PDB file of C-alpha atoms in Angstrom:
ATOM      1  CA  UNK A  21     -79.600 -30.951  17.452  1.00  0.00           C
ATOM      2  CA  UNK A  22     -82.148 -28.179  16.771  1.00  0.00           C
ATOM      3  CA  UNK A  23     -85.009 -30.573  17.584  1.00  0.00           C
ATOM      4  CA  UNK A  24     -83.259 -31.613  20.779  1.00  0.00           C
ATOM      5  CA  UNK A  25     -82.772 -28.029  21.927  1.00  0.00           C
ATOM      6  CA  UNK A  26     -86.414 -27.222  21.152  1.00  0.00           C
ATOM      7  CA  UNK A  27     -87.509 -30.254  23.145  1.00  0.00           C
ATOM      8  CA  UNK A  28     -85.300 -29.278  26.053  1.00  0.00           C
ATOM      9  CA  UNK A  29     -86.630 -25.730  26.101  1.00  0.00           C
ATOM     10  CA  UNK A  30     -90.216 -26.961  26.004  1.00  0.00           C
ATOM     11  CA  UNK A  31     -89.739 -28.469  29.475  1.00  0.00           C
ATOM     12  CA  UNK A  32     -89.090 -25.051  31.033  1.00  0.00           C
ATOM     13  CA  UNK A  33     -92.222 -23.940  32.928  1.00  0.00           C
ATOM     14  CA  UNK A  34     -93.825 -20.699  31.846  1.00  0.00           C
ATOM     15  CA  UNK A  35     -95.461 -18.068  34.022  1.00  0.00           C
ATOM     16  CA  UNK A  36     -98.945 -16.946  33.016  1.00  0.00           C
ATOM     17  CA  UNK A  37     -99.583 -13.293  32.171  1.00  0.00           C
ATOM     18  CA  UNK A  38    -101.904 -13.059  35.143  1.00  0.00           C
ATOM     19  CA  UNK A  39     -99.246 -14.359  37.525  1.00  0.00           C
ATOM     20  CA  UNK A  40     -96.670 -11.942  36.136  1.00  0.00           C
ATOM     21  CA  UNK A  41     -99.084  -9.069  36.459  1.00  0.00           C
ATOM     22  CA  UNK A  42     -99.868 -10.006  40.057  1.00  0.00           C
ATOM     23  CA  UNK A  43     -96.180  -9.692  40.936  1.00  0.00           C
ATOM     24  CA  UNK A  44     -96.071  -6.203  39.509  1.00  0.00           C
ATOM     25  CA  UNK A  45     -93.183  -6.828  37.080  1.00  0.00           C
ATOM     26  CA  UNK A  46     -92.433  -8.614  33.833  1.00  0.00           C
ATOM     27  CA  UNK A  47     -89.496 -11.002  33.992  1.00  0.00           C
ATOM     28  CA  UNK A  48     -87.911 -12.695  30.985  1.00  0.00           C
ATOM     29  CA  UNK A  49     -86.919 -16.284  31.660  1.00  0.00           C
ATOM     30  CA  UNK A  50     -83.545 -17.583  30.494  1.00  0.00           C
ATOM     31  CA  UNK A  51     -83.155 -20.642  28.277  1.00  0.00           C
ATOM     32  CA  UNK A  52     -80.361 -22.802  26.941  1.00  0.00           C
ATOM     33  CA  UNK A  53     -78.255 -21.017  24.310  1.00  0.00           C
ATOM     34  CA  UNK A  54     -77.946 -22.466  20.823  1.00  0.00           C
ATOM     35  CA  UNK A  55     -74.671 -24.305  20.297  1.00  0.00           C
ATOM     36  CA  UNK A  56     -72.594 -23.423  17.237  1.00  0.00           C
ATOM     37  CA  UNK A  57     -71.473 -27.029  16.788  1.00  0.00           C
ATOM     38  CA  UNK A  58     -72.813 -30.553  17.301  1.00  0.00           C
ATOM     39  CA  UNK A  59     -72.128 -32.568  20.417  1.00  0.00           C
ATOM     40  CA  UNK A  60     -69.575 -34.847  18.729  1.00  0.00           C
ATOM     41  CA  UNK A  61     -67.657 -32.082  16.972  1.00  0.00           C
ATOM     42  CA  UNK A  62     -65.162 -31.584  19.804  1.00  0.00           C
ATOM     43  CA  UNK A  63     -63.961 -35.194  19.741  1.00  0.00           C
ATOM     44  CA  UNK A  64     -61.490 -36.664  20.497  1.00  0.00           C
ATOM     45  CA  UNK A  65     -60.725 -33.908  23.009  1.00  0.00           C
ATOM     46  CA  UNK A  66     -64.189 -33.741  24.594  1.00  0.00           C
ATOM     47  CA  UNK A  67     -66.561 -36.589  23.857  1.00  0.00           C
ATOM     48  CA  UNK A  68     -69.997 -36.135  22.374  1.00  0.00           C
ATOM     49  CA  UNK A  69     -71.487 -37.972  25.349  1.00  0.00           C
ATOM     50  CA  UNK A  70     -69.989 -35.488  27.790  1.00  0.00           C
ATOM     51  CA  UNK A  71     -71.214 -32.502  25.773  1.00  0.00           C
ATOM     52  CA  UNK A  72     -74.722 -33.916  25.490  1.00  0.00           C
ATOM     53  CA  UNK A  73     -75.040 -34.664  29.199  1.00  0.00           C
ATOM     54  CA  UNK A  74     -73.324 -31.411  30.177  1.00  0.00           C
ATOM     55  CA  UNK A  75     -75.627 -29.316  27.990  1.00  0.00           C
ATOM     56  CA  UNK A  76     -78.983 -31.099  28.294  1.00  0.00           C
ATOM     57  CA  UNK A  77     -78.731 -32.087  31.959  1.00  0.00           C
ATOM     58  CA  UNK A  78     -76.325 -29.878  33.904  1.00  0.00           C
ATOM     59  CA  UNK A  79     -76.755 -26.570  32.087  1.00  0.00           C
ATOM     60  CA  UNK A  80     -80.502 -27.167  31.920  1.00  0.00           C
ATOM     61  CA  UNK A  81     -80.529 -27.606  35.709  1.00  0.00           C
ATOM     62  CA  UNK A  82     -79.062 -24.121  36.147  1.00  0.00           C
ATOM     63  CA  UNK A  83     -81.592 -22.684  33.698  1.00  0.00           C
ATOM     64  CA  UNK A  84     -84.488 -24.238  35.598  1.00  0.00           C
ATOM     65  CA  UNK A  85     -83.034 -23.371  39.002  1.00  0.00           C
ATOM     66  CA  UNK A  86     -82.478 -19.726  38.110  1.00  0.00           C
ATOM     67  CA  UNK A  87     -85.930 -19.249  36.597  1.00  0.00           C
ATOM     68  CA  UNK A  88     -87.604 -20.877  39.593  1.00  0.00           C
ATOM     69  CA  UNK A  89     -85.570 -18.914  42.143  1.00  0.00           C
ATOM     70  CA  UNK A  90     -86.257 -15.580  40.437  1.00  0.00           C
ATOM     71  CA  UNK A  91     -89.988 -16.280  40.353  1.00  0.00           C
ATOM     72  CA  UNK A  92     -90.079 -17.387  43.988  1.00  0.00           C
ATOM     73  CA  UNK A  93     -87.972 -14.391  45.034  1.00  0.00           C
ATOM     74  CA  UNK A  94     -90.461 -12.005  43.438  1.00  0.00           C
ATOM     75  CA  UNK A  95     -93.311 -13.749  45.245  1.00  0.00           C
ATOM     76  CA  UNK A  96     -91.498 -13.640  48.589  1.00  0.00           C
ATOM     77  CA  UNK A  97     -90.636  -9.967  48.113  1.00  0.00           C
ATOM     78  CA  UNK A  98     -94.242  -9.136  47.282  1.00  0.00           C
ATOM     79  CA  UNK A  99     -95.334 -10.987  50.418  1.00  0.00           C
ATOM     80  CA  UNK A 100     -92.798  -9.137  52.561  1.00  0.00           C
ATOM     81  CA  UNK A 101     -91.036 -12.391  53.522  1.00  0.00           C
ATOM     82  CA  UNK A 102     -87.535 -11.031  54.209  1.00  0.00           C
ATOM     83  CA  UNK A 103     -86.095 -14.357  55.400  1.00  0.00           C
ATOM     84  CA  UNK A 104     -87.262 -16.120  52.257  1.00  0.00           C
ATOM     85  CA  UNK A 105     -85.932 -13.394  49.954  1.00  0.00           C
ATOM     86  CA  UNK A 106     -82.487 -13.675  51.557  1.00  0.00           C
ATOM     87  CA  UNK A 107     -82.522 -17.462  51.202  1.00  0.00           C
ATOM     88  CA  UNK A 108     -83.538 -17.244  47.549  1.00  0.00           C
ATOM     89  CA  UNK A 109     -80.809 -14.725  46.746  1.00  0.00           C
ATOM     90  CA  UNK A 110     -78.320 -17.529  47.349  1.00  0.00           C
ATOM     91  CA  UNK A 111     -80.165 -19.752  44.870  1.00  0.00           C
ATOM     92  CA  UNK A 112     -80.220 -16.953  42.306  1.00  0.00           C
ATOM     93  CA  UNK A 113     -76.485 -16.420  42.722  1.00  0.00           C
ATOM     94  CA  UNK A 114     -75.671 -20.120  42.366  1.00  0.00           C
ATOM     95  CA  UNK A 115     -77.969 -20.997  39.471  1.00  0.00           C
ATOM     96  CA  UNK A 116     -77.488 -17.633  37.748  1.00  0.00           C
ATOM     97  CA  UNK A 117     -73.723 -18.086  37.936  1.00  0.00           C
ATOM     98  CA  UNK A 118     -74.037 -21.610  36.575  1.00  0.00           C
ATOM     99  CA  UNK A 119     -76.174 -20.364  33.708  1.00  0.00           C
ATOM    100  CA  UNK A 120     -73.805 -17.505  32.774  1.00  0.00           C
ATOM    101  CA  UNK A 121     -70.601 -19.513  33.191  1.00  0.00           C
ATOM    102  CA  UNK A 122     -71.837 -22.263  30.906  1.00  0.00           C
ATOM    103  CA  UNK A 123     -72.989 -19.778  28.253  1.00  0.00           C
ATOM    104  CA  UNK A 124     -69.445 -18.391  28.229  1.00  0.00           C
ATOM    105  CA  UNK A 125     -68.009 -21.915  28.179  1.00  0.00           C
ATOM    106  CA  UNK A 126     -69.933 -23.153  25.129  1.00  0.00           C
ATOM    107  CA  UNK A 127     -69.098 -20.080  23.065  1.00  0.00           C
ATOM    108  CA  UNK A 128     -65.398 -20.252  23.858  1.00  0.00           C
ATOM    109  CA  UNK A 129     -65.193 -23.791  22.482  1.00  0.00           C
ATOM    110  CA  UNK A 130     -65.008 -24.668  18.789  1.00  0.00           C
ATOM    111  CA  UNK A 131     -64.150 -27.785  16.765  1.00  0.00           C
ATOM    112  CA  UNK A 132     -60.919 -27.745  14.790  1.00  0.00           C
ATOM    113  CA  UNK A 133     -62.865 -27.308  11.547  1.00  0.00           C
ATOM    114  CA  UNK A 134     -64.173 -24.006  12.944  1.00  0.00           C
ATOM    115  CA  UNK A 135     -60.778 -22.809  14.124  1.00  0.00           C
ATOM    116  CA  UNK A 136     -60.735 -24.384  17.568  1.00  0.00           C
ATOM    117  CA  UNK A 137     -57.242 -24.426  19.023  1.00  0.00           C
ATOM    118  CA  UNK A 138     -55.842 -21.914  16.531  1.00  0.00           C
ATOM    119  CA  UNK A 139     -53.944 -19.192  18.363  1.00  0.00           C
ATOM    120  CA  UNK A 140     -54.598 -15.581  17.368  1.00  0.00           C
ATOM    121  CA  UNK A 141     -51.644 -13.739  15.881  1.00  0.00           C
ATOM    122  CA  UNK A 142     -52.484 -10.172  14.918  1.00  0.00           C
ATOM    123  CA  UNK A 143     -55.131  -9.089  17.416  1.00  0.00           C
ATOM    124  CA  UNK A 144     -55.026  -6.731  20.384  1.00  0.00           C
ATOM    125  CA  UNK A 145     -55.548  -9.741  22.651  1.00  0.00           C
ATOM    126  CA  UNK A 146     -52.639 -11.671  21.120  1.00  0.00           C
ATOM    127  CA  UNK A 147     -50.342  -8.681  21.413  1.00  0.00           C
ATOM    128  CA  UNK A 148     -51.288  -8.186  25.058  1.00  0.00           C
ATOM    129  CA  UNK A 149     -50.630 -11.846  25.861  1.00  0.00           C
ATOM    130  CA  UNK A 150     -47.219 -11.700  24.170  1.00  0.00           C
ATOM    131  CA  UNK A 151     -46.403  -8.493  26.043  1.00  0.00           C
ATOM    132  CA  UNK A 152     -47.417  -9.833  29.456  1.00  0.00           C
ATOM    133  CA  UNK A 153     -46.623 -13.528  29.283  1.00  0.00           C
ATOM    134  CA  UNK A 154     -44.174 -13.916  26.418  1.00  0.00           C
ATOM    135  CA  UNK A 155     -46.288 -16.579  24.742  1.00  0.00           C
ATOM    136  CA  UNK A 156     -49.668 -18.285  24.824  1.00  0.00           C
ATOM    137  CA  UNK A 157     -47.940 -21.400  26.150  1.00  0.00           C
ATOM    138  CA  UNK A 158     -47.075 -19.479  29.304  1.00  0.00           C
ATOM    139  CA  UNK A 159     -50.632 -18.192  29.683  1.00  0.00           C
ATOM    140  CA  UNK A 160     -52.001 -21.708  29.199  1.00  0.00           C
ATOM    141  CA  UNK A 161     -49.550 -23.116  31.771  1.00  0.00           C
ATOM    142  CA  UNK A 162     -50.663 -20.509  34.310  1.00  0.00           C
ATOM    143  CA  UNK A 163     -54.326 -21.277  33.642  1.00  0.00           C
ATOM    144  CA  UNK A 164     -53.717 -25.016  34.028  1.00  0.00           C
ATOM    145  CA  UNK A 165     -52.028 -24.386  37.373  1.00  0.00           C
ATOM    146  CA  UNK A 166     -55.068 -22.393  38.492  1.00  0.00           C
ATOM    147  CA  UNK A 167     -57.368 -25.215  37.353  1.00  0.00           C
ATOM    148  CA  UNK A 168     -55.282 -27.829  39.152  1.00  0.00           C
ATOM    149  CA  UNK A 169     -55.431 -25.742  42.314  1.00  0.00           C
ATOM    150  CA  UNK A 170     -59.229 -25.792  42.511  1.00  0.00           C
ATOM    151  CA  UNK A 171     -60.280 -28.009  45.397  1.00  0.00           C
ATOM    152  CA  UNK A 172     -63.641 -29.518  44.609  1.00  0.00           C
ATOM    153  CA  UNK A 173     -65.692 -27.695  41.984  1.00  0.00           C
ATOM    154  CA  UNK A 174     -65.090 -24.409  40.241  1.00  0.00           C
ATOM    155  CA  UNK A 175     -63.829 -22.513  37.225  1.00  0.00           C
ATOM    156  CA  UNK A 176     -60.743 -20.812  35.887  1.00  0.00           C
ATOM    157  CA  UNK A 177     -61.201 -17.657  33.829  1.00  0.00           C
ATOM    158  CA  UNK A 178     -58.835 -15.778  31.586  1.00  0.00           C
ATOM    159  CA  UNK A 179     -60.059 -12.212  32.010  1.00  0.00           C
ATOM    160  CA  UNK A 180     -59.354  -8.665  30.951  1.00  0.00           C
ATOM    161  CA  UNK A 181     -58.963  -6.207  33.782  1.00  0.00           C
ATOM    162  CA  UNK A 182     -60.839  -3.213  32.397  1.00  0.00           C
ATOM    163  CA  UNK A 183     -59.146  -0.851  34.852  1.00  0.00           C
ATOM    164  CA  UNK A 184     -55.651  -1.387  33.433  1.00  0.00           C
ATOM    165  CA  UNK A 185     -56.155  -3.536  30.324  1.00  0.00           C
ATOM    166  CA  UNK A 186     -54.177  -6.465  31.762  1.00  0.00           C
ATOM    167  CA  UNK A 187     -54.872 -10.103  30.931  1.00  0.00           C
ATOM    168  CA  UNK A 188     -55.242 -12.066  34.177  1.00  0.00           C
ATOM    169  CA  UNK A 189     -56.183 -15.578  35.281  1.00  0.00           C
ATOM    170  CA  UNK A 190     -58.543 -16.063  38.228  1.00  0.00           C
ATOM    171  CA  UNK A 191     -60.201 -18.953  40.037  1.00  0.00           C
ATOM    172  CA  UNK A 192     -63.797 -19.096  41.117  1.00  0.00           C
ATOM    173  CA  UNK A 193     -65.370 -21.797  43.254  1.00  0.00           C
ATOM    174  CA  UNK A 194     -68.674 -23.578  42.676  1.00  0.00           C
ATOM    175  CA  UNK A 195     -70.686 -21.373  40.272  1.00  0.00           C
ATOM    176  CA  UNK A 196     -69.299 -18.001  41.264  1.00  0.00           C
ATOM    177  CA  UNK A 197     -68.607 -15.895  38.191  1.00  0.00           C
ATOM    178  CA  UNK A 198     -66.439 -12.899  37.327  1.00  0.00           C
ATOM    179  CA  UNK A 199     -67.962  -9.465  37.741  1.00  0.00           C
ATOM    180  CA  UNK A 200     -67.018  -5.821  38.135  1.00  0.00           C
ATOM    181  CA  UNK A 201     -63.840  -4.773  36.366  1.00  0.00           C
ATOM    182  CA  UNK A 202     -63.028  -8.328  35.222  1.00  0.00           C
ATOM    183  CA  UNK A 203     -64.286  -9.161  31.727  1.00  0.00           C
ATOM    184  CA  UNK A 204     -64.316 -12.932  31.005  1.00  0.00           C
ATOM    185  CA  UNK A 205     -62.414 -13.948  27.871  1.00  0.00           C
ATOM    186  CA  UNK A 206     -62.127 -17.728  28.354  1.00  0.00           C
ATOM    187  CA  UNK A 207     -64.069 -19.812  30.892  1.00  0.00           C
ATOM    188  CA  UNK A 208     -62.990 -23.370  31.688  1.00  0.00           C
ATOM    189  CA  UNK A 209     -65.237 -25.651  33.696  1.00  0.00           C
ATOM    190  CA  UNK A 210     -63.394 -27.630  36.381  1.00  0.00           C
ATOM    191  CA  UNK A 211     -66.497 -29.356  37.736  1.00  0.00           C
ATOM    192  CA  UNK A 212     -66.249 -33.141  37.585  1.00  0.00           C
ATOM    193  CA  UNK A 213     -69.237 -33.382  35.249  1.00  0.00           C
ATOM    194  CA  UNK A 214     -67.212 -31.580  32.563  1.00  0.00           C
ATOM    195  CA  UNK A 215     -64.697 -34.404  32.170  1.00  0.00           C
ATOM    196  CA  UNK A 216     -65.338 -37.515  34.281  1.00  0.00           C
ATOM    197  CA  UNK A 217     -67.132 -39.663  31.687  1.00  0.00           C
ATOM    198  CA  UNK A 218     -64.027 -39.464  29.489  1.00  0.00           C
ATOM    199  CA  UNK A 219     -61.054 -38.650  31.706  1.00  0.00           C
ATOM    200  CA  UNK A 220     -62.208 -40.260  34.973  1.00  0.00           C
ATOM    201  CA  UNK A 221     -60.116 -38.906  37.861  1.00  0.00           C
ATOM    202  CA  UNK A 222     -57.225 -37.724  35.659  1.00  0.00           C
ATOM    203  CA  UNK A 223     -58.508 -34.183  35.324  1.00  0.00           C
ATOM    204  CA  UNK A 224     -55.061 -32.881  34.356  1.00  0.00           C
ATOM    205  CA  UNK A 225     -55.453 -34.657  31.006  1.00  0.00           C
ATOM    206  CA  UNK A 226     -58.745 -32.837  30.452  1.00  0.00           C
ATOM    207  CA  UNK A 227     -57.076 -29.517  31.272  1.00  0.00           C
ATOM    208  CA  UNK A 228     -54.397 -30.249  28.663  1.00  0.00           C
ATOM    209  CA  UNK A 229     -56.833 -31.488  26.011  1.00  0.00           C
ATOM    210  CA  UNK A 230     -59.337 -28.645  26.145  1.00  0.00           C
ATOM    211  CA  UNK A 231     -56.877 -26.155  24.651  1.00  0.00           C
ATOM    212  CA  UNK A 232     -57.200 -28.013  21.352  1.00  0.00           C
ATOM    213  CA  UNK A 233     -60.782 -26.751  21.066  1.00  0.00           C
ATOM    214  CA  UNK A 234     -60.550 -23.308  22.659  1.00  0.00           C
ATOM    215  CA  UNK A 235     -62.076 -20.625  20.444  1.00  0.00           C
ATOM    216  CA  UNK A 236     -59.363 -17.975  20.644  1.00  0.00           C
ATOM    217  CA  UNK A 237     -61.139 -15.881  18.001  1.00  0.00           C
ATOM    218  CA  UNK A 238     -64.060 -15.539  20.426  1.00  0.00           C
ATOM    219  CA  UNK A 239     -61.643 -14.572  23.211  1.00  0.00           C
ATOM    220  CA  UNK A 240     -60.184 -11.874  20.966  1.00  0.00           C
ATOM    221  CA  UNK A 241     -63.667 -10.505  20.250  1.00  0.00           C
ATOM    222  CA  UNK A 242     -64.453 -10.398  23.963  1.00  0.00           C
ATOM    223  CA  UNK A 243     -61.170  -8.592  24.613  1.00  0.00           C
ATOM    224  CA  UNK A 244     -62.057  -5.906  22.060  1.00  0.00           C
ATOM    225  CA  UNK A 245     -65.690  -5.489  23.130  1.00  0.00           C
TER     226      UNK A 245
END
């Protein structure tokens, strides 16, 4: 796994110091995050093949797309090309959202041997869920209904509303992400690439299965942060 991630990262193009200097700013490129488990560790709920393709191909595409768009945006801005900068902002939003959403996704998954699927009991997050929804089963049912309601590609997020402390569930389409007063606690990928190799067109089975590997301890930490 560590060799694979190193190999993947080595394919990301680097900007020379001279090029960075010519743009008048230093930008740090993003890269794939380290996973805390191996590709096959989430089986039988999510196959190792899906995780490998999802991580090394799809997430890597967002990494590359974001880095390229940011670099090109800086060049267009320096050249005074307003039309090009506006066009590239859309690429930054899409690929940047894809990068961030997947980083959240990987960290809120865990194999059973690392506590995946174990519901929190004595945390501020758990108490808030019980207060608002009566049980985690009710929160999960609401999230699954949001996932099922996504037409095409998108995400469902369990979030904390930082204005009132409430736990809410929201949909986002394509690679839009949650911002502002909504703090993401759990991110679930509803894009076809997240499940099709295993669940084919029965995405509802994927939505049911993924809760067996949700890292609720990570969600509790995000709630407290």
